[in-house]
PDB file of C-alpha atoms in Angstrom:
ATOM      1  CA  MET B 138      17.614 -38.821  63.823  1.00  0.00           C
ATOM      2  CA  PRO B 139      19.424 -42.224  63.697  1.00  0.00           C
ATOM      3  CA  THR B 140      19.198 -44.456  66.785  1.00  0.00           C
ATOM      4  CA  PRO B 141      22.702 -44.996  68.372  1.00  0.00           C
ATOM      5  CA  ASP B 142      23.983 -48.575  68.049  1.00  0.00           C
ATOM      6  CA  LYS B 143      23.321 -50.481  71.315  1.00  0.00           C
ATOM      7  CA  GLN B 144      26.535 -51.512  73.204  1.00  0.00           C
ATOM      8  CA  LEU B 145      26.877 -54.862  74.838  1.00  0.00           C
ATOM      9  CA  SER B 146      27.770 -54.921  78.550  1.00  0.00           C
ATOM     10  CA  ALA B 147      31.327 -55.591  79.630  1.00  0.00           C
ATOM     11  CA  GLU B 148      30.486 -59.169  80.554  1.00  0.00           C
ATOM     12  CA  GLN B 149      28.629 -59.809  77.317  1.00  0.00           C
ATOM     13  CA  SER B 150      31.515 -58.316  75.372  1.00  0.00           C
ATOM     14  CA  ARG B 151      34.038 -60.601  77.194  1.00  0.00           C
ATOM     15  CA  GLN B 152      31.927 -63.707  76.448  1.00  0.00           C
ATOM     16  CA  VAL B 153      31.495 -62.743  72.817  1.00  0.00           C
ATOM     17  CA  ALA B 154      35.221 -62.169  72.396  1.00  0.00           C
ATOM     18  CA  GLU B 155      36.096 -65.523  73.956  1.00  0.00           C
ATOM     19  CA  THR B 156      33.690 -67.345  71.630  1.00  0.00           C
ATOM     20  CA  ILE B 157      35.125 -65.522  68.611  1.00  0.00           C
ATOM     21  CA  ARG B 158      38.694 -66.462  69.617  1.00  0.00           C
ATOM     22  CA  GLU B 159      37.635 -70.101  69.962  1.00  0.00           C
ATOM     23  CA  GLU B 160      36.021 -70.057  66.557  1.00  0.00           C
ATOM     24  CA  ILE B 161      39.128 -68.478  64.970  1.00  0.00           C
ATOM     25  CA  ALA B 162      41.315 -71.132  66.564  1.00  0.00           C
ATOM     26  CA  ARG B 163      38.931 -74.025  65.688  1.00  0.00           C
ATOM     27  CA  ARG B 164      38.611 -72.905  62.041  1.00  0.00           C
ATOM     28  CA  ARG B 165      42.273 -71.816  61.737  1.00  0.00           C
ATOM     29  CA  ILE B 166      41.466 -68.563  60.042  1.00  0.00           C
ATOM     30  CA  SER B 167      43.242 -65.261  60.542  1.00  0.00           C
ATOM     31  CA  ARG B 168      41.567 -62.261  62.180  1.00  0.00           C
ATOM     32  CA  GLN B 169      42.139 -60.406  58.882  1.00  0.00           C
ATOM     33  CA  THR B 170      40.027 -63.089  57.090  1.00  0.00           C
ATOM     34  CA  LEU B 171      37.265 -62.797  59.650  1.00  0.00           C
ATOM     35  CA  ALA B 172      37.226 -59.028  59.474  1.00  0.00           C
ATOM     36  CA  GLU B 173      36.867 -59.175  55.740  1.00  0.00           C
ATOM     37  CA  GLN B 174      34.033 -61.722  55.912  1.00  0.00           C
ATOM     38  CA  ALA B 175      32.215 -59.600  58.543  1.00  0.00           C
ATOM     39  CA  LYS B 176      32.872 -56.389  56.560  1.00  0.00           C
ATOM     40  CA  LEU B 177      34.690 -54.862  59.466  1.00  0.00           C
ATOM     41  CA  SER B 178      38.098 -53.152  59.675  1.00  0.00           C
ATOM     42  CA  LEU B 179      40.885 -55.219  61.203  1.00  0.00           C
ATOM     43  CA  SER B 180      41.452 -52.389  63.673  1.00  0.00           C
ATOM     44  CA  THR B 181      37.853 -52.617  64.945  1.00  0.00           C
ATOM     45  CA  LEU B 182      38.047 -56.331  65.297  1.00  0.00           C
ATOM     46  CA  GLU B 183      41.377 -56.162  67.241  1.00  0.00           C
ATOM     47  CA  LYS B 184      40.013 -53.508  69.565  1.00  0.00           C
ATOM     48  CA  VAL B 185      36.847 -55.441  70.537  1.00  0.00           C
ATOM     49  CA  LEU B 186      38.718 -58.705  70.870  1.00  0.00           C
ATOM     50  CA  GLY B 187      41.302 -57.018  73.064  1.00  0.00           C
ATOM     51  CA  GLY B 188      38.688 -55.424  75.318  1.00  0.00           C
ATOM     52  CA  ARG B 189      39.617 -51.925  74.339  1.00  0.00           C
ATOM     53  CA  ARG B 190      36.204 -51.227  72.903  1.00  0.00           C
ATOM     54  CA  PRO B 191      32.808 -52.858  73.790  1.00  0.00           C
ATOM     55  CA  PHE B 192      30.945 -54.856  71.120  1.00  0.00           C
ATOM     56  CA  THR B 193      27.965 -53.098  69.600  1.00  0.00           C
ATOM     57  CA  LEU B 194      24.940 -55.005  68.489  1.00  0.00           C
ATOM     58  CA  ALA B 195      25.636 -54.236  64.841  1.00  0.00           C
ATOM     59  CA  THR B 196      29.193 -55.543  65.088  1.00  0.00           C
ATOM     60  CA  THR B 197      28.101 -58.685  66.857  1.00  0.00           C
ATOM     61  CA  VAL B 198      25.436 -59.405  64.250  1.00  0.00           C
ATOM     62  CA  ARG B 199      27.932 -58.985  61.455  1.00  0.00           C
ATOM     63  CA  LEU B 200      30.341 -61.457  63.121  1.00  0.00           C
ATOM     64  CA  GLU B 201      27.539 -63.865  63.768  1.00  0.00           C
ATOM     65  CA  GLN B 202      26.617 -63.853  60.064  1.00  0.00           C
ATOM     66  CA  ALA B 203      30.253 -64.286  59.059  1.00  0.00           C
ATOM     67  CA  LEU B 204      30.811 -67.215  61.445  1.00  0.00           C
ATOM     68  CA  GLY B 205      27.350 -68.773  61.121  1.00  0.00           C
ATOM     69  CA  VAL B 206      27.096 -69.152  64.949  1.00  0.00           C
ATOM     70  CA  SER B 207      25.246 -67.309  67.689  1.00  0.00           C
ATOM     71  CA  LEU B 208      27.677 -65.246  69.832  1.00  0.00           C
ATOM     72  CA  ARG B 209      25.054 -63.964  72.260  1.00  0.00           C
ATOM     73  CA  LYS B 210      24.005 -66.388  74.964  1.00  0.00           C
ATOM     74  CA  MET B 211      20.235 -66.807  75.264  1.00  0.00           C
ATOM     75  CA  PRO B 212      18.743 -66.685  78.760  1.00  0.00           C
ATOM     76  CA  ALA B 213      19.157 -70.117  80.226  1.00  0.00           C
ATOM     77  CA  VAL B 214      17.231 -72.044  82.807  1.00  0.00           C
ATOM     78  CA  ALA B 215      20.313 -72.301  85.122  1.00  0.00           C
ATOM     79  CA  PRO B 216      19.459 -69.179  87.181  1.00  0.00           C
ATOM     80  CA  VAL B 217      15.959 -70.631  87.871  1.00  0.00           C
ATOM     81  CA  ALA B 218      17.407 -73.937  88.935  1.00  0.00           C
ATOM     82  CA  ALA B 219      19.914 -72.128  91.142  1.00  0.00           C
ATOM     83  CA  SER B 220      17.135 -70.278  92.976  1.00  0.00           C
ATOM     84  CA  VAL B 221      15.248 -73.538  93.472  1.00  0.00           C
ATOM     85  CA  ASN B 222      18.228 -75.543  94.597  1.00  0.00           C
ATOM     86  CA  GLY B 223      19.835 -72.835  96.723  1.00  0.00           C
ATOM     87  CA  ALA B 224      23.572 -73.383  97.006  1.00  0.00           C
ATOM     88  CA  ILE B 225      23.444 -76.960  95.642  1.00  0.00           C
ATOM     89  CA  ALA B 226      25.048 -77.705  92.293  1.00  0.00           C
ATOM     90  CA  PRO B 227      22.981 -79.428  89.593  1.00  0.00           C
ATOM     91  CA  ASP B 228      22.792 -83.238  89.699  1.00  0.00           C
ATOM     92  CA  SER B 229      24.782 -83.410  86.414  1.00  0.00           C
ATOM     93  CA  LEU B 230      27.750 -81.842  88.296  1.00  0.00           C
ATOM     94  CA  GLY B 231      27.465 -83.916  91.453  1.00  0.00           C
ATOM     95  CA  SER B 232      24.815 -82.146  93.611  1.00  0.00           C
ATOM     96  CA  TYR B 233      27.498 -80.644  95.873  1.00  0.00           C
ATOM     97  CA  SER B 234      27.196 -77.724  98.259  1.00  0.00           C
ATOM     98  CA  ARG B 235      29.648 -74.837  98.241  1.00  0.00           C
ATOM     99  CA  ARG B 236      30.832 -75.832 101.721  1.00  0.00           C
ATOM    100  CA  ALA B 237      31.600 -79.388 100.540  1.00  0.00           C
ATOM    101  CA  VAL B 238      33.932 -78.140  97.730  1.00  0.00           C
ATOM    102  CA  ALA B 239      35.399 -75.025  99.488  1.00  0.00           C
ATOM    103  CA  ARG B 240      38.929 -76.626  99.506  1.00  0.00           C
ATOM    104  CA  ILE B 241      38.864 -76.856  95.683  1.00  0.00           C
ATOM    105  CA  GLU B 242      38.388 -73.097  95.201  1.00  0.00           C
ATOM    106  CA  GLY B 243      41.537 -71.137  94.454  1.00  0.00           C
ATOM    107  CA  THR B 244      44.191 -70.300  91.876  1.00  0.00           C
ATOM    108  CA  TYR B 245      46.466 -73.083  90.607  1.00  0.00           C
ATOM    109  CA  ILE B 246      49.564 -73.411  88.424  1.00  0.00           C
ATOM    110  CA  THR B 247      48.576 -76.105  85.977  1.00  0.00           C
ATOM    111  CA  VAL B 248      51.458 -78.127  84.470  1.00  0.00           C
ATOM    112  CA  ARG B 249      51.417 -80.820  81.795  1.00  0.00           C
ATOM    113  CA  PRO B 250      53.936 -82.062  79.222  1.00  0.00           C
ATOM    114  CA  SER B 251      54.341 -79.720  76.243  1.00  0.00           C
ATOM    115  CA  PHE B 252      52.604 -81.141  73.187  1.00  0.00           C
ATOM    116  CA  GLY B 253      55.125 -79.466  70.896  1.00  0.00           C
ATOM    117  CA  ASP B 254      58.448 -80.153  72.589  1.00  0.00           C
ATOM    118  CA  LYS B 255      59.105 -83.565  74.250  1.00  0.00           C
ATOM    119  CA  ASP B 256      61.714 -82.037  76.591  1.00  0.00           C
ATOM    120  CA  ALA B 257      59.574 -79.115  77.798  1.00  0.00           C
ATOM    121  CA  ILE B 258      56.634 -78.609  80.201  1.00  0.00           C
ATOM    122  CA  TYR B 259      53.669 -76.333  79.591  1.00  0.00           C
ATOM    123  CA  ALA B 260      52.375 -74.282  82.494  1.00  0.00           C
ATOM    124  CA  TYR B 261      49.526 -71.767  82.969  1.00  0.00           C
ATOM    125  CA  ARG B 262      47.143 -70.479  85.588  1.00  0.00           C
ATOM    126  CA  THR B 263      43.753 -71.988  86.399  1.00  0.00           C
ATOM    127  CA  GLU B 264      41.232 -70.326  88.674  1.00  0.00           C
ATOM    128  CA  ILE B 265      38.404 -72.415  90.223  1.00  0.00           C
ATOM    129  CA  ALA B 266      35.677 -70.322  91.843  1.00  0.00           C
ATOM    130  CA  TRP B 267      32.004 -70.575  92.873  1.00  0.00           C
ATOM    131  CA  ASP B 268      29.520 -69.166  90.467  1.00  0.00           C
ATOM    132  CA  GLU B 269      26.458 -67.732  92.261  1.00  0.00           C
ATOM    133  CA  VAL B 270      24.333 -67.810  89.152  1.00  0.00           C
ATOM    134  CA  THR B 271      24.730 -71.513  88.416  1.00  0.00           C
ATOM    135  CA  ALA B 272      25.299 -72.546  91.993  1.00  0.00           C
ATOM    136  CA  SER B 273      28.350 -74.545  91.067  1.00  0.00           C
ATOM    137  CA  LEU B 274      32.119 -74.344  90.638  1.00  0.00           C
ATOM    138  CA  GLY B 275      33.504 -73.004  87.372  1.00  0.00           C
ATOM    139  CA  PHE B 276      37.078 -72.826  86.098  1.00  0.00           C
ATOM    140  CA  ARG B 277      38.898 -70.370  83.856  1.00  0.00           C
ATOM    141  CA  GLU B 278      42.447 -70.579  82.510  1.00  0.00           C
ATOM    142  CA  GLY B 279      44.726 -67.624  82.193  1.00  0.00           C
ATOM    143  CA  GLU B 280      48.184 -66.484  81.138  1.00  0.00           C
ATOM    144  CA  ARG B 281      48.483 -69.175  78.482  1.00  0.00           C
ATOM    145  CA  GLN B 282      51.169 -68.745  75.915  1.00  0.00           C
ATOM    146  CA  ASP B 283      48.712 -69.910  73.211  1.00  0.00           C
ATOM    147  CA  ALA B 284      45.918 -67.557  74.390  1.00  0.00           C
ATOM    148  CA  ASP B 285      43.509 -68.505  71.612  1.00  0.00           C
ATOM    149  CA  TYR B 286      43.194 -71.994  73.191  1.00  0.00           C
ATOM    150  CA  THR B 287      42.254 -70.653  76.667  1.00  0.00           C
ATOM    151  CA  GLN B 288      39.621 -72.881  78.247  1.00  0.00           C
ATOM    152  CA  TYR B 289      36.823 -72.290  80.704  1.00  0.00           C
ATOM    153  CA  GLY B 290      33.878 -74.394  81.848  1.00  0.00           C
ATOM    154  CA  GLU B 291      32.153 -76.353  84.577  1.00  0.00           C
ATOM    155  CA  VAL B 292      33.574 -78.381  87.548  1.00  0.00           C
ATOM    156  CA  ALA B 293      31.859 -81.684  88.448  1.00  0.00           C
ATOM    157  CA  VAL B 294      32.546 -83.222  91.880  1.00  0.00           C
ATOM    158  CA  PRO B 295      30.561 -86.446  92.192  1.00  0.00           C
ATOM    159  CA  ASN B 296      30.690 -88.306  95.569  1.00  0.00           C
ATOM    160  CA  GLU B 297      30.818 -91.648  93.932  1.00  0.00           C
ATOM    161  CA  SER B 298      34.249 -91.402  92.297  1.00  0.00           C
ATOM    162  CA  GLY B 299      36.001 -88.962  94.601  1.00  0.00           C
ATOM    163  CA  PHE B 300      37.512 -87.156  91.568  1.00  0.00           C
ATOM    164  CA  VAL B 301      37.163 -83.645  90.233  1.00  0.00           C
ATOM    165  CA  TYR B 302      36.276 -83.093  86.512  1.00  0.00           C
ATOM    166  CA  LEU B 303      37.049 -79.794  84.735  1.00  0.00           C
ATOM    167  CA  VAL B 304      34.808 -79.980  81.715  1.00  0.00           C
ATOM    168  CA  THR B 305      34.963 -77.841  78.606  1.00  0.00           C
ATOM    169  CA  ASN B 306      32.032 -78.193  76.150  1.00  0.00           C
ATOM    170  CA  ARG B 307      32.005 -75.883  73.210  1.00  0.00           C
ATOM    171  CA  HIS B 308      29.408 -76.666  70.482  1.00  0.00           C
ATOM    172  CA  GLY B 309      29.679 -80.335  71.460  1.00  0.00           C
ATOM    173  CA  GLN B 310      33.455 -80.482  71.374  1.00  0.00           C
ATOM    174  CA  HIS B 311      34.815 -81.579  74.719  1.00  0.00           C
ATOM    175  CA  ARG B 312      38.021 -81.347  76.676  1.00  0.00           C
ATOM    176  CA  LEU B 313      38.286 -83.097  80.013  1.00  0.00           C
ATOM    177  CA  ILE B 314      40.643 -82.860  82.970  1.00  0.00           C
ATOM    178  CA  THR B 315      40.161 -85.570  85.626  1.00  0.00           C
ATOM    179  CA  VAL B 316      42.116 -85.008  88.885  1.00  0.00           C
ATOM    180  CA  CYS B 317      42.001 -86.300  92.404  1.00  0.00           C
ATOM    181  CA  ARG B 318      40.567 -84.141  95.160  1.00  0.00           C
ATOM    182  CA  PRO B 319      43.148 -81.817  96.790  1.00  0.00           C
ATOM    183  CA  ARG B 320      45.799 -83.613  98.825  1.00  0.00           C
ATOM    184  CA  ASN B 321      46.818 -82.247 102.249  1.00  0.00           C
ATOM    185  CA  SER B 322      49.113 -79.642 100.639  1.00  0.00           C
ATOM    186  CA  GLY B 323      46.462 -78.744  98.086  1.00  0.00           C
ATOM    187  CA  GLU B 324      47.751 -80.334  94.856  1.00  0.00           C
ATOM    188  CA  MET B 325      45.467 -82.236  92.457  1.00  0.00           C
ATOM    189  CA  TYR B 326      46.849 -84.864  90.088  1.00  0.00           C
ATOM    190  CA  GLY B 327      45.319 -86.649  87.138  1.00  0.00           C
ATOM    191  CA  ILE B 328      44.993 -86.725  83.418  1.00  0.00           C
ATOM    192  CA  ILE B 329      43.968 -84.408  80.582  1.00  0.00           C
ATOM    193  CA  THR B 330      42.243 -85.648  77.410  1.00  0.00           C
ATOM    194  CA  THR B 331      42.009 -83.221  74.521  1.00  0.00           C
ATOM    195  CA  LEU B 332      42.735 -82.762  70.844  1.00  0.00           C
ATOM    196  CA  LEU B 333      46.210 -81.984  69.485  1.00  0.00           C
ATOM    197  CA  ALA B 334      46.165 -79.479  66.622  1.00  0.00           C
ATOM    198  CA  GLY B 335      48.415 -80.612  63.822  1.00  0.00           C
ATOM    199  CA  ARG B 336      49.056 -79.412  60.278  1.00  0.00           C
ATOM    200  CA  ALA B 337      46.163 -77.810  58.377  1.00  0.00           C
ATOM    201  CA  SER B 338      42.902 -78.946  59.974  1.00  0.00           C
ATOM    202  CA  LEU B 339      44.286 -82.151  61.403  1.00  0.00           C
ATOM    203  CA  LEU B 340      43.188 -82.851  65.008  1.00  0.00           C
ATOM    204  CA  THR B 341      44.322 -85.926  66.937  1.00  0.00           C
ATOM    205  CA  PRO B 342      43.075 -87.119  70.373  1.00  0.00           C
ATOM    206  CA  ILE B 343      45.811 -86.892  72.983  1.00  0.00           C
ATOM    207  CA  ALA B 344      46.125 -87.698  76.752  1.00  0.00           C
ATOM    208  CA  ALA B 345      48.779 -86.710  79.211  1.00  0.00           C
ATOM    209  CA  PRO B 346      49.397 -86.422  82.948  1.00  0.00           C
ATOM    210  CA  ILE B 347      48.527 -83.108  84.539  1.00  0.00           C
ATOM    211  CA  ALA B 348      49.003 -81.487  87.954  1.00  0.00           C
ATOM    212  CA  LEU B 349      47.249 -78.478  89.543  1.00  0.00           C
ATOM    213  CA  LEU B 350      49.505 -76.833  92.117  1.00  0.00           C
ATOM    214  CA  PRO B 351      48.174 -74.203  94.472  1.00  0.00           C
ATOM    215  CA  VAL B 352      49.770 -70.886  93.512  1.00  0.00           C
ATOM    216  CA  LYS B 353      50.921 -70.389  97.100  1.00  0.00           C
ATOM    217  CA  ASN B 354      53.088 -73.579  96.769  1.00  0.00           C
ATOM    218  CA  VAL B 355      55.054 -72.112  93.773  1.00  0.00           C
ATOM    219  CA  PRO B 356      56.451 -68.738  94.960  1.00  0.00           C
ATOM    220  CA  ASN B 357      57.890 -67.717  91.577  1.00  0.00           C
ATOM    221  CA  PRO B 358      55.989 -69.729  89.008  1.00  0.00           C
ATOM    222  CA  SER B 359      57.203 -70.109  85.455  1.00  0.00           C
ATOM    223  CA  LEU B 360      54.498 -69.925  82.823  1.00  0.00           C
ATOM    224  CA  GLY B 361      54.350 -70.845  79.144  1.00  0.00           C
ATOM    225  CA  ARG B 362      56.766 -73.422  77.711  1.00  0.00           C
ATOM    226  CA  VAL B 363      59.219 -74.320  80.488  1.00  0.00           C
ATOM    227  CA  SER B 364      62.567 -75.703  79.295  1.00  0.00           C
ATOM    228  CA  PRO B 365      65.053 -77.873  81.214  1.00  0.00           C
ATOM    229  CA  ASP B 366      67.156 -74.863  82.107  1.00  0.00           C
ATOM    230  CA  ASP B 367      64.237 -73.110  83.948  1.00  0.00           C
ATOM    231  CA  ALA B 368      64.384 -72.837  87.708  1.00  0.00           C
ATOM    232  CA  ASN B 369      60.970 -74.490  88.105  1.00  0.00           C
ATOM    233  CA  TYR B 370      61.524 -77.287  85.546  1.00  0.00           C
ATOM    234  CA  LYS B 371      62.698 -79.861  88.155  1.00  0.00           C
ATOM    235  CA  LEU B 372      59.783 -79.068  90.474  1.00  0.00           C
ATOM    236  CA  TYR B 373      57.270 -79.372  87.672  1.00  0.00           C
ATOM    237  CA  CYS B 374      58.740 -82.692  86.570  1.00  0.00           C
ATOM    238  CA  GLU B 375      58.560 -84.089  90.053  1.00  0.00           C
ATOM    239  CA  HIS B 376      54.796 -83.304  90.204  1.00  0.00           C
ATOM    240  CA  LEU B 377      54.140 -84.870  86.824  1.00  0.00           C
ATOM    241  CA  ARG B 378      56.088 -88.017  87.799  1.00  0.00           C
ATOM    242  CA  ARG B 379      54.110 -88.270  90.971  1.00  0.00           C
ATOM    243  CA  THR B 380      50.935 -88.253  88.896  1.00  0.00           C
ATOM    244  CA  VAL B 381      51.955 -91.565  87.330  1.00  0.00           C
ATOM    245  CA  ASP B 382      54.281 -93.009  90.037  1.00  0.00           C
ATOM    246  CA  GLU B 383      51.643 -92.834  92.688  1.00  0.00           C
ATOM    247  CA  SER B 384      48.873 -94.004  90.327  1.00  0.00           C
ATOM    248  CA  PHE B 385      46.738 -90.913  90.384  1.00  0.00           C
ATOM    249  CA  ALA B 386      46.507 -91.695  86.675  1.00  0.00           C
ATOM    250  CA  ILE B 387      47.540 -94.746  84.671  1.00  0.00           C
ATOM    251  CA  LEU B 388      48.798 -94.366  81.084  1.00  0.00           C
ATOM    252  CA  LEU B 389      48.924 -97.744  79.376  1.00  0.00           C
ATOM    253  CA  PRO B 390      51.765 -98.407  76.895  1.00  0.00           C
ATOM    254  CA  GLY B 391      50.801 -98.458  73.222  1.00  0.00           C
TER     255      GLY B 391
END
């Protein structure tokens, strides 16, 4: 009697799906192409990526072979370090306690200039929360118009600089957001450094001002590409101007 194919847990399936979406975006291939390379039906691939069906071990192995990367995270030493350090983040993230960074936790509306339209602003949600396993803050983006580029990662809060760093590290490729600690009203201002996707496989380093606004401060937030005729456009512009005008970040002229 054949052994049933083992299913991944909901959390494992979510992590595998996110990694696959990142690989698809990075390689600029279609889901149809990946399905063909992994010898899967497009319908199956769409369902597992959309969370409508859990990944099975067989499906995951096929996708790993097609992409040439490991999609399943191996057990890390982080949980051991967490049990040793208690509620103290690793030294690489600033050795902070949860109490020391409690004000940073929350949901934010993140705004930055649109990279595709000089007159527009791009907005999405960012959640910063404490991770009990790693004993540190982590962040995760949501409700991005370009969902394939959704980011998540670690939050460093070193005492020396007084800034907060949202760090994405995927296979050695980094994206960094550097912002000040929350002001009295909760906003954090700074700069984002990332890669701009151009034609074909062209990637270009780019930097821009960025602001993280507590969701409670924006009663009816506009998300995605926000044009000048949007009700929140003026508010978002004011926050981005404050980033530069009050020297939370300095952008030198070329």
